[in-house]
């Protein structure tokens, strides 16, 4: 019998030489747990936003962060103060996980994301070792101003490009750019704009919030990066909706459906080991800056005729919707 089992084990290994890793729960944050194991960053915004990132103590003291009646973790912008033009900017929050993850699946259950004129929120990952762009950046949720479609984007060192759409594995989103190199195209990155599950169109901004939010899932593997989006009202794979317990295996399969964005890695286009390593997770909310406030974007954003920084300084009530409300974040890491 012993021999028989060994033979069967050897046979199944040889029949599945390309088996993908399985993933198991590594970290989970719900409610107050976000006050541990995250850095609350207070540096000047590297993207030049009209923002003042505050410490955890200051954010708690000003009630810019709290756990709400639903047990959800909230991080918000100041929506009551006029900002002195001489001040650094409007109070907001940027946090990064102390842990970094190599191959992993990230599942965010999000009830509300920051929305409104001048806002530029992002949920993303980047190399802990760096310095940027070494080790890469993966933007999972990103958009600006009154936008209604999410965009997922990779930013890398040179020589990482995405193959043409016809060559990619399928994705439901639309490729905006195929060169991930930060030195190309003014650091546009290789982005995919979500063409949301019709007819709901709820992957970003006010429509996302009105629909009660949803789930963003990012798979980071040596073969590819993939991002899925599931509106809360609609089909959500059970393991994504409920989360997996310790020891319960998670792996992307056909029940997850097509990803909204798919970034395949091939040795001659983009090699994981050359461009990516262990990533921290970041949530931030800035205003104006290199994207939301840029000359090509702000004037046509539908946010009025003044400058973006003036808008931020003088319109506190415009920031009432500028908050993250997070039900949970789970990270599953690979074990072979
Ligand atoms: C913080 O703000 C929330 C939302 O407005 C409110 O429900 C809560 O009572 C506030 N907490 C404090 C301590 O002011
Ligand atoms: C990018 O590829 C070119 C051509 O293959 C090569 O000459 C160059 O050294 C590569 N650059 C980096 C940073 O790897």
Coordinates of C-alpha atoms and ligand atoms in Angstrom, one line a residue:
X1 CA 0.0 0.0 0.0
X2 CA 2.8 2.4 1.0
X3 CA 4.4 1.8 -2.4
X4 CA 1.1 2.2 -4.1
X5 CA 0.5 5.6 -2.6
X6 CA 4.0 6.8 -3.4
X7 CA 3.4 5.7 -6.9
X8 CA 0.1 7.6 -7.1
X9 CA 1.7 10.7 -5.6
X10 CA 4.5 10.6 -8.1
X11 CA 2.1 10.1 -10.9
X12 CA -0.1 13.1 -9.9
X13 CA 2.9 15.3 -9.7
X14 CA 4.1 14.3 -13.1
X15 CA 0.7 14.9 -14.5
X16 CA 0.5 18.4 -13.2
X17 CA 3.9 19.9 -13.9
X18 CA 2.4 23.4 -14.4
X19 CA 0.1 23.4 -11.3
X20 CA -0.3 26.9 -10.0
X21 CA 0.4 27.7 -6.4
X22 CA -2.4 27.6 -3.8
X23 CA -2.9 30.5 -1.6
X24 CA -3.7 30.6 2.1
X25 CA -4.8 33.4 4.4
X26 CA -1.7 35.4 5.7
X27 CA -3.2 38.7 6.9
X28 CA -6.6 40.1 7.6
X29 CA -7.7 43.5 8.7
X30 CA -11.2 44.5 9.9
X31 CA -12.2 47.6 11.8
X32 CA -9.7 48.6 14.6
X33 CA -7.1 46.1 13.2
X34 CA -6.1 48.8 10.7
X35 CA -4.6 50.8 13.6
X36 CA -1.9 48.1 13.8
X37 CA 0.7 46.9 11.3
X38 CA 0.3 50.0 9.0
X39 CA 2.5 53.0 8.7
X40 CA 0.6 56.3 8.8
X41 CA 2.8 58.4 6.5
X42 CA 3.2 62.1 6.9
X43 CA 5.7 63.0 4.2
X44 CA 5.1 65.5 1.4
X45 CA 3.0 63.9 -1.3
X46 CA 5.4 62.5 -3.9
X47 CA 2.7 63.3 -6.6
X48 CA 2.6 67.0 -5.6
X49 CA -0.9 67.1 -4.4
X50 CA -2.6 69.9 -2.4
X51 CA -2.6 67.6 0.6
X52 CA -1.4 67.4 4.2
X53 CA -0.9 63.8 5.3
X54 CA -1.4 63.5 9.0
X55 CA -0.2 61.0 11.6
X56 CA -2.4 58.3 13.2
X57 CA -2.6 60.3 16.4
X58 CA -3.6 63.5 14.6
X59 CA -6.1 61.6 12.4
X60 CA -7.8 60.0 15.4
X61 CA -7.8 63.4 17.3
X62 CA -9.5 65.1 14.3
X63 CA -11.9 62.2 13.8
X64 CA -10.4 61.7 10.2
X65 CA -10.4 58.0 11.0
X66 CA -12.7 55.9 13.0
X67 CA -14.6 52.6 13.0
X68 CA -18.2 53.3 12.1
X69 CA -21.5 51.8 13.3
X70 CA -21.2 49.0 10.7
X71 CA -17.7 48.0 12.0
X72 CA -16.1 49.4 8.8
X73 CA -12.8 51.3 9.0
X74 CA -13.0 54.9 7.7
X75 CA -10.3 57.2 6.5
X76 CA -11.4 60.6 5.3
X77 CA -10.4 64.1 4.3
X78 CA -11.1 67.2 6.3
X79 CA -14.5 68.4 5.0
X80 CA -15.0 71.4 7.3
X81 CA -11.9 73.6 7.1
X82 CA -11.0 76.4 4.7
X83 CA -7.3 75.8 4.0
X84 CA -4.7 78.6 4.3
X85 CA -3.0 78.9 0.9
X86 CA 0.3 79.0 2.9
X87 CA -0.5 75.6 4.5
X88 CA 0.8 72.3 3.0
X89 CA -2.7 71.3 1.9
X90 CA -6.0 69.8 3.0
X91 CA -5.7 67.1 5.8
X92 CA -5.9 63.6 4.5
X93 CA -4.5 60.1 5.1
X94 CA -1.9 57.8 3.5
X95 CA -1.1 54.4 5.0
X96 CA 1.1 51.6 4.0
X97 CA 1.3 48.0 5.2
X98 CA 4.4 47.1 7.2
X99 CA 4.4 43.6 5.6
X100 CA 5.3 43.0 2.0
X101 CA 4.1 40.2 -0.2
X102 CA 5.7 38.4 -3.1
X103 CA 3.1 36.1 -4.8
X104 CA -0.2 36.9 -3.3
X105 CA -4.0 37.5 -3.7
X106 CA -5.4 40.7 -2.2
X107 CA -9.1 41.0 -1.5
X108 CA -10.6 44.3 -0.6
X109 CA -14.3 44.5 0.5
X110 CA -14.9 48.2 0.0
X111 CA -18.2 50.0 0.9
X112 CA -17.2 53.6 -0.2
X113 CA -14.3 55.2 -2.0
X114 CA -13.3 58.8 -2.0
X115 CA -15.1 60.8 -4.8
X116 CA -15.5 64.3 -6.0
X117 CA -13.7 67.2 -7.7
X118 CA -9.9 67.4 -7.1
X119 CA -9.8 63.9 -5.5
X120 CA -7.2 61.3 -6.5
X121 CA -7.6 58.2 -4.4
X122 CA -5.6 55.1 -4.9
X123 CA -5.4 51.5 -3.5
X124 CA -2.1 50.1 -4.8
X125 CA 1.0 48.1 -4.0
X126 CA 4.7 48.9 -4.4
X127 CA 8.1 47.4 -3.8
X128 CA 9.2 47.7 -0.2
X129 CA 12.8 47.4 -1.2
X130 CA 12.6 50.0 -4.0
X131 CA 13.7 52.7 -4.5
X132 CA 10.8 53.4 -6.9
X133 CA 10.4 52.3 -9.7
X134 CA 12.7 49.3 -8.9
X135 CA 10.5 46.4 -7.8
X136 CA 7.4 47.9 -9.5
X137 CA 4.1 49.5 -8.6
X138 CA 0.6 48.0 -9.2
X139 CA -2.4 50.3 -9.0
X140 CA -5.6 48.4 -8.3
X141 CA -8.0 51.3 -7.7
X142 CA -7.2 54.7 -9.2
X143 CA -9.1 57.6 -10.7
X144 CA -9.6 61.3 -10.5
X145 CA -12.2 64.0 -10.1
X146 CA -15.7 63.0 -11.3
X147 CA -14.4 59.8 -13.0
X148 CA -16.7 56.8 -13.1
X149 CA -14.4 54.0 -14.5
X150 CA -11.6 52.5 -12.5
X151 CA -8.2 52.1 -14.0
X152 CA -5.6 49.4 -13.0
X153 CA -2.0 50.1 -14.0
X154 CA 1.6 48.8 -13.7
X155 CA 4.6 51.1 -13.4
X156 CA 8.0 49.5 -13.8
X157 CA 11.7 49.9 -14.8
X158 CA 12.4 49.9 -18.5
X159 CA 11.7 46.9 -20.8
X160 CA 8.3 45.9 -19.4
X161 CA 5.6 46.1 -22.1
X162 CA 2.2 44.3 -22.5
X163 CA 1.6 42.3 -25.6
X164 CA -1.3 43.4 -27.9
X165 CA -4.8 42.7 -26.7
X166 CA -5.3 39.9 -29.2
X167 CA -2.3 38.1 -27.7
X168 CA -3.3 38.6 -24.1
X169 CA -5.4 36.2 -22.2
X170 CA -8.9 37.8 -22.1
X171 CA -9.8 40.7 -20.0
X172 CA -13.0 42.7 -19.9
X173 CA -11.3 46.1 -19.6
X174 CA -9.8 48.2 -22.4
X175 CA -6.1 48.7 -22.7
X176 CA -5.1 52.4 -22.5
X177 CA -1.3 52.0 -22.8
X178 CA 1.0 49.0 -23.2
X179 CA 4.4 50.4 -22.0
X180 CA 4.8 50.0 -18.2
X181 CA 8.2 51.8 -18.1
X182 CA 7.9 54.9 -15.8
X183 CA 10.4 56.7 -18.1
X184 CA 8.0 56.4 -21.1
X185 CA 5.0 58.6 -21.9
X186 CA 5.4 60.8 -18.8
X187 CA 4.9 57.8 -16.5
X188 CA 1.5 56.9 -17.9
X189 CA 2.2 53.3 -17.2
X190 CA 0.4 50.4 -18.8
X191 CA -3.2 50.9 -17.8
X192 CA -6.4 49.1 -18.3
X193 CA -9.7 51.1 -18.0
X194 CA -12.5 49.0 -16.6
X195 CA -15.5 48.5 -18.8
X196 CA -17.8 47.6 -16.0
X197 CA -20.3 44.8 -15.9
X198 CA -23.2 46.2 -17.8
X199 CA -25.5 47.8 -17.1
X200 CA -24.4 48.8 -13.6
X201 CA -21.1 50.7 -14.5
X202 CA -20.0 50.9 -10.9
X203 CA -16.3 50.4 -10.7
X204 CA -15.4 53.9 -9.6
X205 CA -16.5 57.1 -7.9
X206 CA -20.1 58.2 -7.2
X207 CA -21.7 55.3 -9.0
X208 CA -19.6 52.8 -7.1
X209 CA -20.7 54.4 -3.8
X210 CA -24.4 54.7 -4.8
X211 CA -24.3 50.9 -5.5
X212 CA -23.0 50.0 -2.1
X213 CA -19.4 49.4 -3.3
X214 CA -18.0 46.0 -4.1
X215 CA -14.9 43.8 -4.1
X216 CA -11.5 44.4 -5.8
X217 CA -9.2 41.4 -6.1
X218 CA -5.6 41.5 -7.3
X219 CA -3.6 38.5 -8.1
X220 CA 0.2 39.1 -8.2
X221 CA 2.0 36.1 -9.6
X222 CA 5.2 35.2 -11.5
X223 CA 3.0 34.6 -14.6
X224 CA 0.8 37.7 -14.5
X225 CA -1.0 40.4 -12.5
X226 CA -4.8 40.3 -12.7
X227 CA -7.5 42.5 -11.2
X228 CA -11.1 41.5 -10.8
X229 CA -14.0 43.7 -9.8
X230 CA -17.4 42.5 -8.4
X231 CA -20.2 45.0 -7.7
X232 CA -21.7 44.2 -4.3
X233 CA -25.1 43.8 -5.9
X234 CA -24.4 40.9 -8.3
X235 CA -22.5 37.7 -8.5
X236 CA -19.5 37.5 -6.2
X237 CA -17.6 34.2 -5.8
X238 CA -18.2 32.9 -2.3
X239 CA -14.6 32.8 -1.2
X240 CA -14.3 36.5 -2.2
X241 CA -17.5 37.6 -0.5
X242 CA -17.0 35.5 2.7
X243 CA -13.2 35.2 2.9
X244 CA -11.3 32.0 3.5
X245 CA -10.4 30.9 7.0
X246 CA -6.9 29.9 8.0
X247 CA -5.8 26.7 6.2
X248 CA -8.6 27.0 3.5
X249 CA -7.1 27.0 0.0
X250 CA -7.8 29.9 -2.3
X251 CA -6.9 29.9 -6.0
X252 CA -8.3 31.8 -9.0
X253 CA -10.5 29.5 -11.1
X254 CA -13.3 29.8 -13.7
X255 CA -15.9 30.8 -11.0
X256 CA -14.0 34.1 -10.7
X257 CA -14.9 35.0 -14.3
X258 CA -12.7 37.1 -16.6
X259 CA -10.5 39.7 -14.9
X260 CA -11.2 43.3 -15.6
X261 CA -7.5 43.8 -16.2
X262 CA -4.9 41.2 -17.1
X263 CA -1.1 41.9 -17.3
X264 CA 0.6 38.7 -18.5
X265 CA 4.4 38.3 -18.1
X266 CA 6.5 36.7 -20.9
X267 CA 10.3 36.6 -20.8
X268 CA 10.6 38.8 -23.9
X269 CA 8.0 41.4 -22.9
X270 CA 8.1 41.7 -19.1
X271 CA 9.8 39.3 -16.7
X272 CA 8.5 39.2 -13.1
X273 CA 11.9 38.8 -11.4
X274 CA 13.4 41.7 -13.3
X275 CA 10.6 44.1 -12.6
X276 CA 8.7 43.0 -9.4
X277 CA 9.5 41.9 -5.9
X278 CA 7.7 41.9 -2.5
X279 CA 5.1 44.7 -2.3
X280 CA 3.6 46.7 0.5
X281 CA -0.1 47.8 0.3
X282 CA -0.9 51.5 0.2
X283 CA -4.2 53.5 0.6
X284 CA -3.9 57.2 -0.1
X285 CA -6.1 60.2 -1.0
X286 CA -4.5 63.2 -2.5
X287 CA -6.0 66.3 -4.2
X288 CA -4.9 67.9 -7.5
X289 CA -1.3 66.9 -8.1
X290 CA 0.3 65.3 -11.1
X291 CA -2.9 63.7 -12.3
X292 CA -6.2 65.2 -10.9
X293 CA -4.8 68.7 -11.1
X294 CA -2.8 68.5 -14.3
X295 CA -3.2 71.0 -17.2
X296 CA -4.6 68.2 -19.4
X297 CA -7.2 67.0 -16.9
X298 CA -8.4 69.6 -14.4
X299 CA -9.8 72.2 -16.9
X300 CA -12.0 69.6 -18.6
X301 CA -13.0 67.8 -15.4
X302 CA -16.3 69.6 -15.0
X303 CA -15.1 71.0 -11.7
X304 CA -15.3 74.8 -12.5
X305 CA -13.0 77.4 -13.9
X306 CA -10.7 78.2 -11.0
X307 CA -7.5 76.4 -10.3
X308 CA -7.5 73.0 -8.6
X309 CA -5.5 74.1 -5.5
X310 CA -7.9 77.1 -5.0
X311 CA -10.8 74.7 -5.2
X312 CA -9.3 72.5 -2.5
X313 CA -8.6 75.4 -0.2
X314 CA -12.0 77.1 -0.4
X315 CA -14.6 74.3 -0.7
X316 CA -14.6 72.1 2.4
X317 CA -18.1 70.8 1.8
X318 CA -17.0 69.4 -1.6
X319 CA -15.0 66.8 0.4
X320 CA -18.0 65.2 2.1
X321 CA -17.7 62.1 -0.1
X322 CA -13.9 62.1 0.1
X323 CA -13.5 59.0 2.3
X324 CA -12.6 55.3 2.3
X325 CA -15.0 53.0 4.1
X326 CA -13.5 49.5 4.2
X327 CA -15.2 46.4 5.4
X328 CA -12.2 44.1 5.2
X329 CA -8.8 43.5 3.5
X330 CA -7.4 40.0 3.2
X331 CA -4.1 38.9 1.8
X332 CA -3.5 35.3 0.8
X333 CA 0.0 34.2 0.0
X334 CA 1.3 31.3 -2.0
X335 CA 2.4 28.0 -0.6
X336 CA 3.4 25.2 -2.9
Ligands
LIG1 C1 -16.6 61.0 14.0 O1 -17.3 61.2 12.8 C2 -18.4 60.3 12.6 C3 -19.0 60.5 11.3 O2 -19.4 61.8 11.1 C4 -19.4 60.4 13.7 O3 -20.4 59.4 13.6 C5 -18.7 60.2 15.1 O4 -19.6 60.4 16.1 C6 -17.5 61.1 15.2 N1 -16.7 60.8 16.4 C7 -16.3 61.7 17.2 C8 -15.5 61.3 18.4 O5 -16.5 62.9 17.1
LIG2 C1 16.3 47.0 -22.3 O1 16.4 46.2 -23.4 C2 17.4 46.6 -24.3 C3 17.3 45.8 -25.6 O2 17.1 44.5 -25.3 C4 18.8 46.5 -23.6 O3 19.8 47.0 -24.4 C5 18.7 47.3 -22.3 O4 19.9 47.1 -21.6 C6 17.6 46.9 -21.5 N1 17.4 47.8 -20.3 C7 17.3 47.4 -19.1 C8 17.2 48.5 -18.0 O5 17.2 46.2 -18.8

